[in-house]
Amino acid sequence: MLDILNKINGFLWGAPSLILLLGTGLFFTIILKGLQFKKLGYAFKLAFTKDKEDAAADGDVSNFKALMTSLAGMIGNGNIAGVATAVTLGGPGAIFWMWIAGLLGMVTKYAEALLAQVYRVKNEKGEYSSGPMYYIERGLGKRWKPLGIAFAIFAAFAALGTGNGVQANTIADVMDNSFHVTGWVTGVLLVLLTGLIIFGGLKRISNVAGVFVPIMAILYIGGSLIIIAMNYDKIIPAFGLIFQYAFTPVSAAGGFSGAIVSQAIQHGVSKGIFSNEAGLGTIALIAGNAKTTHPVKQALVAMTGTFIVTIIVCTMTGLVLVITGFWDPSGGLLSGVTHNPNLEGGALTSAAFGSTLGVTGEYIVSVSVVFFGFSTIIGWYVYGAKCFEYLFGVKYVAIYGILYLAATYIGSIADLSVIWAFADTTNALMIIPNLIGLLLLFKVVRRETQNYFANPIEKLHIAKKA
């Protein structure tokens, strides 16, 4: 089964899918005239300052808490282990292509969040529900509902796998290796903590994320910046390697097997998408709950999440690996320090931190893996529950919560190689219905954007059908 799933994933995550994802971002960049570059400063202002009008608007959580909840799902072990994998397989140039995926993904996220606000609905509990399944069904018409159902099914399964089981497994490994806590104990603790948070509803989840995510990000980014500052003389050469090997192959040397440009592109883009989730439609599952006077405002706030995850957090990991030479077992081109060629993923990033900060650096990564993984478990529950609600109704969401907690425990004690592969498959399948909906509704995205920026005084929005 694992071999079959790996072959399917090789196709689903191959060049056609990556081109489609980048192409969608490029398309929206063109029709919105580079909005993610021109309005980035304004977007951050909306995200991190209080707006009295937005606070009084209809919705369930603030713009900031909606952003933190989405970041809880995005800032995960892909930012640590995923970047390490991209750089060791694609060379330093993979970081450049990760940036490209992030910059184009920003406007894809913008479109997803905007449509989530336009087509959101209130459920039986009086809370808003949104996501690709709603803008597909309500924006394109009832005949497209099967496509929305397909997205909801794929996303609900992906949440159990990618967002939960594999994260719990990674946490359990770190707790065992770094703190000598056995897997079943970690599993019980995760189930108790996760249950306490997710059964408190969206507001409790967003409140936890609002405190948890900033602290978690500051810890990891702070440790990265210390390492970069201690190796300040290698910063410019590191960027030189990133740009050089984005367009030229890296020769095999020492323990590095070499990488051609296509490998740098493939690993950089794929891991960039894994980290920021642009095109998966996940941001649309939470953006509709935000209090805002206009869909464009929440869309701009959502866009900043991709910048934070890819351009800031992933770049920190990539720079540390290149500066310390840990992308190459022979020490890379900036460091003569060799290391164990069997190290990979999170263990490799931990070793890179430890090479400069000693045991403290290793513990920074270990603690970050635990907190990043736990935040992902919490954030992805929201995604999976929203999809389960769409499929079966709000009164059955508690059943999904029980399944989610079971997946948390199983993930802590099981070998998840097959679940990893299955989760990769469902992640890839989420992209297809979501991008179809986005591209067919591009006129709505363009119209709402033009209306907002043409009439800055007009804050109130009345949702219109395409």
Coordinates of C-alpha atoms in Angstrom, one line a residue:
M1 CA 0.0 0.0 0.0
L2 CA 2.9 2.4 0.9
D3 CA 4.4 1.8 -2.6
I4 CA 1.1 2.5 -4.3
L5 CA 0.5 5.7 -2.3
N6 CA 4.0 6.9 -3.0
K7 CA 3.5 6.5 -6.7
I8 CA 0.2 8.3 -6.5
N9 CA 1.8 11.1 -4.6
G10 CA 4.7 11.3 -7.0
F11 CA 2.1 12.1 -9.7
L12 CA -0.2 14.3 -7.6
W13 CA 2.8 16.4 -6.3
G14 CA 4.6 16.4 -9.6
A15 CA 5.3 19.2 -12.0
P16 CA 1.7 19.6 -13.3
S17 CA 0.3 20.3 -9.8
L18 CA 3.2 22.6 -8.8
I19 CA 2.8 24.5 -12.1
L20 CA -0.9 24.8 -11.5
L21 CA -0.4 26.2 -8.0
L22 CA 2.2 28.7 -9.1
G23 CA 0.2 29.5 -12.1
T24 CA -2.9 30.3 -10.0
G25 CA -0.8 32.6 -7.8
L26 CA 0.7 34.3 -10.9
F27 CA -2.8 34.7 -12.4
F28 CA -4.2 36.5 -9.3
T29 CA -1.0 38.5 -9.0
I30 CA -1.6 39.8 -12.6
I31 CA -5.4 40.5 -12.3
L32 CA -5.0 42.2 -8.9
K33 CA -1.9 44.1 -10.1
G34 CA 0.6 42.9 -7.6
L35 CA -1.6 43.5 -4.6
Q36 CA 0.5 41.3 -2.2
F37 CA 3.4 43.6 -2.8
K38 CA 1.7 47.0 -2.9
K39 CA -0.6 46.4 0.1
L40 CA 1.6 44.3 2.4
G41 CA 2.3 47.2 4.8
Y42 CA -1.4 48.0 5.0
A43 CA -2.2 44.3 5.5
F44 CA 0.1 44.1 8.5
K45 CA -1.4 47.2 10.0
L46 CA -4.9 45.6 9.8
A47 CA -3.5 42.4 11.3
F48 CA -1.8 43.9 14.4
T49 CA -3.8 47.0 15.2
K50 CA -7.3 47.1 16.7
D51 CA -10.1 48.5 14.5
K52 CA -13.2 49.6 16.4
E53 CA -15.4 49.2 13.4
D54 CA -14.2 45.6 12.8
A55 CA -14.6 44.8 16.5
A56 CA -18.3 45.8 16.3
A57 CA -18.8 43.9 13.0
D58 CA -20.7 40.6 12.7
G59 CA -18.5 37.5 13.3
D60 CA -17.1 35.2 15.9
V61 CA -13.5 36.1 16.4
S62 CA -11.3 39.1 15.7
N63 CA -9.1 39.5 12.6
F64 CA -6.0 38.9 14.8
K65 CA -7.4 35.7 16.4
A66 CA -8.5 34.4 13.1
L67 CA -4.9 34.9 11.8
M68 CA -3.4 33.3 14.9
T69 CA -5.7 30.3 14.5
S70 CA -4.6 29.9 10.9
L71 CA -1.0 30.3 11.8
A72 CA -1.4 27.6 14.5
G73 CA -2.3 25.3 11.6
M74 CA 0.5 26.6 9.3
I75 CA 3.4 27.0 11.7
G76 CA 4.2 23.3 12.1
N77 CA 7.0 20.9 11.8
G78 CA 7.1 21.6 8.0
N79 CA 8.9 24.8 9.0
I80 CA 11.6 22.8 10.7
A81 CA 11.8 19.4 9.2
G82 CA 10.3 20.3 5.8
V83 CA 12.8 23.1 5.1
A84 CA 15.7 20.8 6.1
T85 CA 14.4 18.2 3.6
A86 CA 14.1 20.7 0.9
V87 CA 17.7 22.1 1.3
T88 CA 19.3 18.7 1.7
L89 CA 17.6 17.3 -1.4
G90 CA 17.5 20.5 -3.6
G91 CA 20.5 22.5 -2.3
P92 CA 20.5 26.1 -1.0
G93 CA 18.7 27.2 -4.2
A94 CA 15.5 25.5 -2.9
I95 CA 15.1 28.4 -0.4
F96 CA 14.8 30.8 -3.3
W97 CA 12.0 28.8 -4.9
M98 CA 10.3 28.5 -1.5
W99 CA 10.3 32.3 -1.5
I100 CA 8.7 32.3 -4.9
A101 CA 6.0 29.9 -3.7
G102 CA 5.4 32.1 -0.7
L103 CA 5.1 35.4 -2.6
L104 CA 2.7 33.9 -5.2
G105 CA 0.9 32.0 -2.5
M106 CA 0.1 35.2 -0.6
V107 CA -2.3 36.3 -3.2
T108 CA -3.8 32.8 -3.5
K109 CA -4.5 33.0 0.2
Y110 CA -6.0 36.4 -0.2
A111 CA -8.4 35.1 -2.8
E112 CA -9.4 32.1 -0.6
A113 CA -10.0 34.3 2.5
L114 CA -12.0 36.9 0.5
L115 CA -14.3 34.3 -1.0
A116 CA -14.7 32.7 2.5
Q117 CA -16.1 36.0 3.8
V118 CA -18.4 36.6 0.8
Y119 CA -20.0 33.2 0.9
R120 CA -20.0 32.3 4.6
V121 CA -23.2 31.1 6.3
K122 CA -24.4 30.9 9.8
N123 CA -24.8 27.4 11.3
E124 CA -27.4 26.2 13.9
K125 CA -25.2 27.4 16.8
G126 CA -25.2 31.0 15.4
E127 CA -21.5 30.7 14.4
Y128 CA -20.2 31.3 10.8
S129 CA -19.1 28.5 8.6
S130 CA -17.0 29.0 5.6
G131 CA -14.6 27.2 3.2
P132 CA -14.0 26.1 -0.4
M133 CA -17.1 23.9 -0.2
Y134 CA -19.3 26.9 0.5
Y135 CA -17.9 29.2 -2.1
I136 CA -18.0 26.4 -4.6
E137 CA -21.6 25.5 -3.9
R138 CA -23.0 29.1 -3.3
G139 CA -20.7 30.9 -5.8
L140 CA -20.9 28.4 -8.7
G141 CA -24.3 26.9 -8.1
K142 CA -25.8 23.7 -6.7
R143 CA -24.7 21.6 -9.7
W144 CA -21.1 22.1 -8.4
K145 CA -21.9 20.8 -4.9
P146 CA -20.3 17.4 -5.5
L147 CA -17.0 19.3 -6.0
G148 CA -17.5 20.9 -2.6
I149 CA -18.3 17.6 -1.0
A150 CA -15.1 16.1 -2.5
F151 CA -13.1 18.9 -0.9
A152 CA -14.7 18.4 2.5
I153 CA -14.0 14.7 2.5
F154 CA -10.4 15.1 1.5
A155 CA -9.8 17.9 4.0
A156 CA -11.5 16.0 6.9
F157 CA -9.1 13.0 6.2
A158 CA -6.1 15.3 5.8
A159 CA -6.8 16.8 9.2
L160 CA -6.7 13.4 10.8
G161 CA -3.4 12.6 9.1
T162 CA -1.3 15.6 8.2
G163 CA -2.7 17.9 10.8
N164 CA -2.9 15.4 13.7
G165 CA -1.5 11.9 13.5
V166 CA 1.9 12.7 12.0
Q167 CA 2.3 15.8 14.3
A168 CA 1.6 13.7 17.4
N169 CA 4.1 11.1 16.1
T170 CA 6.8 13.8 15.7
I171 CA 6.1 15.2 19.2
A172 CA 6.2 11.7 20.7
D173 CA 9.6 11.0 19.1
V174 CA 11.1 14.3 20.4
M175 CA 9.6 13.8 23.9
D176 CA 11.2 10.3 23.9
N177 CA 14.6 11.3 22.5
S178 CA 15.1 14.7 24.3
F179 CA 13.1 14.3 27.5
H180 CA 12.8 10.5 27.9
V181 CA 9.0 10.5 28.0
T182 CA 7.5 7.3 26.5
G183 CA 5.1 7.5 23.6
W184 CA 2.0 6.4 25.4
V185 CA 2.5 9.0 28.1
T186 CA 2.9 11.7 25.5
G187 CA -0.2 10.4 23.8
V188 CA -2.3 10.6 26.9
L189 CA -1.1 14.1 27.7
L190 CA -1.8 15.3 24.1
V191 CA -5.3 13.8 24.2
L192 CA -6.1 15.5 27.5
L193 CA -4.7 18.9 26.4
T194 CA -6.2 18.7 22.9
G195 CA -9.6 17.7 24.2
L196 CA -9.6 20.5 26.8
I197 CA -9.1 23.0 24.0
I198 CA -11.1 21.7 21.1
F199 CA -14.3 21.0 23.0
G200 CA -14.2 24.5 24.3
G201 CA -15.3 25.7 20.8
L202 CA -13.8 28.1 18.3
K203 CA -13.4 31.0 20.7
R204 CA -11.4 28.9 23.2
I205 CA -9.2 27.6 20.3
S206 CA -8.6 31.1 19.0
N207 CA -7.9 32.5 22.5
V208 CA -5.3 29.8 23.0
A209 CA -3.8 30.4 19.6
G210 CA -3.7 34.2 20.2
V211 CA -1.3 33.6 23.1
F212 CA 0.4 30.4 22.1
V213 CA 1.5 31.2 18.5
P214 CA 3.3 34.5 19.1
I215 CA 5.3 33.0 22.0
M216 CA 6.2 29.9 20.0
A217 CA 7.3 32.0 17.0
I218 CA 9.4 34.4 19.0
L219 CA 11.2 31.5 20.7
Y220 CA 12.2 29.8 17.4
I221 CA 12.9 33.0 15.4
G222 CA 14.9 34.4 18.3
G223 CA 17.1 31.4 18.5
S224 CA 17.6 31.5 14.7
L225 CA 18.5 35.2 14.8
I226 CA 21.1 34.6 17.5
I227 CA 22.8 31.9 15.4
I228 CA 22.7 34.2 12.3
A229 CA 24.1 37.1 14.3
M230 CA 26.9 35.0 15.7
N231 CA 27.8 34.1 12.1
Y232 CA 27.3 37.5 10.7
D233 CA 30.2 37.3 8.3
K234 CA 28.5 34.4 6.5
I235 CA 25.1 36.1 5.9
I236 CA 26.0 37.6 2.5
P237 CA 27.8 34.5 1.3
A238 CA 24.8 32.4 2.3
F239 CA 22.4 34.6 0.3
G240 CA 24.9 34.3 -2.6
L241 CA 24.6 30.5 -2.5
I242 CA 20.8 30.6 -2.4
F243 CA 20.6 32.8 -5.5
Q244 CA 23.5 31.0 -7.3
Y245 CA 22.1 27.5 -6.9
A246 CA 18.5 28.6 -7.6
F247 CA 19.6 28.7 -11.3
T248 CA 22.7 26.5 -11.5
P249 CA 23.2 22.9 -10.4
V250 CA 25.1 22.0 -7.2
S251 CA 27.9 19.5 -7.8
A252 CA 28.1 16.3 -5.7
A253 CA 30.8 16.7 -3.1
G254 CA 31.4 15.1 0.3
G255 CA 28.2 13.6 1.5
F256 CA 26.0 15.7 -0.7
S257 CA 24.7 13.8 -3.7
G258 CA 24.3 16.9 -5.9
A259 CA 21.2 18.7 -7.1
I260 CA 20.1 20.0 -10.5
V261 CA 18.0 23.1 -10.9
S262 CA 14.7 21.2 -11.4
Q263 CA 15.3 19.5 -8.0
A264 CA 15.8 22.9 -6.3
I265 CA 12.5 24.1 -7.9
Q266 CA 10.5 21.0 -7.1
H267 CA 11.6 20.6 -3.4
G268 CA 11.5 24.4 -2.8
V269 CA 8.1 24.9 -4.2
S270 CA 6.5 21.7 -2.7
K271 CA 7.9 22.3 0.8
G272 CA 7.0 26.0 0.5
I273 CA 3.4 25.0 -0.2
F274 CA 3.4 22.4 2.6
S275 CA 4.5 25.1 5.0
N276 CA 2.1 27.9 3.9
E277 CA -0.8 25.8 2.6
A278 CA -1.5 28.3 -0.2
G279 CA -3.9 26.6 -2.6
L280 CA -5.1 24.0 -0.1
G281 CA -8.1 26.2 0.9
T282 CA -7.4 25.8 4.7
I283 CA -7.4 29.5 5.3
A284 CA -11.0 29.8 4.0
L285 CA -12.1 27.4 6.7
I286 CA -11.4 30.0 9.4
A287 CA -11.4 33.3 7.6
G288 CA -15.2 33.4 7.4
N289 CA -15.4 33.6 11.2
A290 CA -13.5 36.9 11.4
K291 CA -15.2 40.1 12.4
T292 CA -14.7 42.6 9.6
T293 CA -16.6 45.3 7.8
H294 CA -15.4 44.1 4.4
P295 CA -14.1 40.8 3.0
V296 CA -11.0 42.5 1.6
K297 CA -9.8 43.5 5.0
Q298 CA -9.8 40.0 6.3
A299 CA -8.3 38.7 3.1
L300 CA -5.4 41.1 3.5
V301 CA -4.9 40.0 7.1
A302 CA -5.0 36.3 6.0
M303 CA -2.3 37.1 3.4
T304 CA 0.2 38.1 6.0
G305 CA 0.1 34.6 7.4
T306 CA 1.8 33.2 4.3
F307 CA 4.5 36.0 4.5
I308 CA 5.2 35.2 8.2
V309 CA 5.4 31.4 7.7
T310 CA 7.4 31.2 4.4
I311 CA 9.3 34.5 4.1
I312 CA 10.2 34.7 7.8
V313 CA 10.0 31.4 9.7
C314 CA 11.1 29.1 6.8
T315 CA 13.9 31.5 5.9
M316 CA 15.2 31.4 9.4
T317 CA 15.6 27.6 9.2
G318 CA 17.1 27.7 5.7
L319 CA 19.7 30.4 6.6
V320 CA 20.7 28.5 9.8
L321 CA 21.3 25.3 7.7
V322 CA 23.3 27.1 5.0
I323 CA 25.3 29.3 7.3
T324 CA 26.3 26.4 9.6
G325 CA 26.9 24.1 6.6
F326 CA 24.4 21.5 7.8
W327 CA 22.7 21.1 4.4
D328 CA 25.8 19.1 3.4
P329 CA 27.4 16.4 5.5
S330 CA 30.8 17.6 4.5
G331 CA 30.2 21.0 5.9
G332 CA 28.8 22.9 2.9
L333 CA 30.7 25.7 1.3
L334 CA 30.7 28.1 4.3
S335 CA 31.7 25.7 7.1
G336 CA 34.2 22.9 7.4
V337 CA 32.3 21.2 10.2
T338 CA 31.2 17.7 9.1
H339 CA 28.2 15.9 10.6
N340 CA 26.4 12.6 10.6
P341 CA 25.1 12.0 7.0
N342 CA 22.2 10.0 8.4
L343 CA 20.7 13.1 10.1
E344 CA 17.6 14.4 8.4
G345 CA 14.5 16.5 8.9
G346 CA 14.1 17.9 12.4
A347 CA 17.1 16.1 13.7
L348 CA 19.3 17.9 11.2
T349 CA 17.9 21.3 12.1
S350 CA 18.5 20.4 15.8
A351 CA 22.1 19.6 15.1
A352 CA 22.6 22.8 13.2
F353 CA 21.3 24.8 16.2
G354 CA 23.4 22.8 18.5
S355 CA 26.6 23.4 16.5
T356 CA 26.4 27.1 17.5
L357 CA 24.4 27.2 20.7
G358 CA 25.3 23.8 22.1
V359 CA 22.7 21.9 24.2
T360 CA 20.6 25.1 24.5
G361 CA 20.2 25.2 20.7
E362 CA 19.1 21.6 20.5
Y363 CA 16.5 22.2 23.2
I364 CA 15.2 25.3 21.4
V365 CA 14.5 23.1 18.4
S366 CA 13.1 20.2 20.5
V367 CA 10.7 22.5 22.4
S368 CA 9.8 24.3 19.1
V369 CA 8.9 20.9 17.5
V370 CA 6.7 20.1 20.4
F371 CA 4.9 23.4 20.4
F372 CA 4.7 23.7 16.6
G373 CA 3.3 20.3 16.4
F374 CA 0.7 20.8 19.1
S375 CA -0.4 24.1 17.5
T376 CA -0.9 22.3 14.2
I377 CA -3.0 19.7 15.9
I378 CA -5.2 22.4 17.4
G379 CA -5.4 24.5 14.2
W380 CA -6.2 21.5 11.9
Y381 CA -9.0 20.4 14.2
V382 CA -10.9 23.6 13.2
Y383 CA -10.4 22.7 9.5
G384 CA -11.5 19.1 9.9
A385 CA -14.5 20.0 12.1
K386 CA -15.7 22.6 9.6
C387 CA -15.6 20.0 6.8
F388 CA -17.3 17.4 8.9
E389 CA -20.0 19.9 9.8
Y390 CA -20.6 20.6 6.1
L391 CA -21.0 16.9 5.4
F392 CA -23.1 15.8 8.3
G393 CA -24.4 18.8 10.2
V394 CA -23.2 20.7 13.3
K395 CA -24.8 18.4 15.8
Y396 CA -22.5 15.5 14.7
V397 CA -19.2 17.5 15.0
A398 CA -18.6 16.0 18.5
I399 CA -18.2 12.6 16.8
Y400 CA -15.4 14.1 14.7
G401 CA -13.8 15.5 17.9
I402 CA -13.7 11.9 19.4
L403 CA -12.2 10.6 16.1
Y404 CA -9.6 13.4 16.2
L405 CA -8.6 12.5 19.8
A406 CA -8.3 8.9 18.9
A407 CA -6.0 9.8 15.9
T408 CA -3.9 11.9 18.3
Y409 CA -3.2 8.9 20.6
I410 CA -2.7 6.5 17.7
G411 CA -0.3 8.9 16.2
S412 CA 1.8 9.0 19.4
I413 CA 2.5 5.3 19.5
A414 CA 2.2 4.0 15.9
D415 CA 4.4 3.8 12.8
L416 CA 2.8 6.3 10.5
S417 CA 4.6 5.8 7.3
V418 CA 1.4 4.8 5.5
I419 CA -0.7 7.5 7.2
W420 CA 2.0 10.1 6.1
A421 CA 1.6 8.9 2.5
F422 CA -2.2 8.9 2.7
A423 CA -2.2 12.4 4.2
D424 CA 0.0 13.6 1.4
T425 CA -2.5 12.2 -1.0
T426 CA -5.5 13.8 0.6
N427 CA -3.6 17.1 0.8
A428 CA -2.9 17.0 -2.9
L429 CA -6.6 16.1 -3.7
M430 CA -7.8 19.2 -1.7
I431 CA -6.0 21.4 -4.2
I432 CA -8.0 20.3 -7.2
P433 CA -11.6 21.4 -6.2
N434 CA -10.3 24.5 -4.4
L435 CA -8.3 25.8 -7.4
I436 CA -11.3 25.1 -9.7
G437 CA -13.5 27.2 -7.4
L438 CA -10.9 30.0 -7.1
L439 CA -10.3 30.3 -10.8
L440 CA -14.0 30.2 -11.8
L441 CA -14.8 32.9 -9.2
F442 CA -11.9 35.3 -10.1
K443 CA -14.4 38.0 -11.1
V444 CA -15.8 38.1 -7.6
V445 CA -12.3 38.5 -6.2
R446 CA -11.4 41.2 -8.6
R447 CA -14.7 43.1 -8.1
E448 CA -14.6 43.1 -4.3
T449 CA -11.0 44.2 -4.4
Q450 CA -11.6 47.0 -6.9
N451 CA -14.7 48.2 -5.0
Y452 CA -12.9 48.4 -1.7
F453 CA -9.9 50.3 -2.8
A454 CA -11.9 52.6 -5.1
N455 CA -14.2 53.5 -2.2
P456 CA -12.1 53.6 0.9
I457 CA -14.7 55.5 2.9
E458 CA -17.3 52.8 2.1
K459 CA -16.6 50.2 4.8
L460 CA -19.8 48.1 4.8
H461 CA -20.2 45.2 2.5
I462 CA -23.3 43.4 1.2
A463 CA -22.5 40.0 -0.1
K464 CA -23.4 39.5 -3.8
K465 CA -23.6 36.3 -5.8
A466 CA -21.3 35.9 -8.8

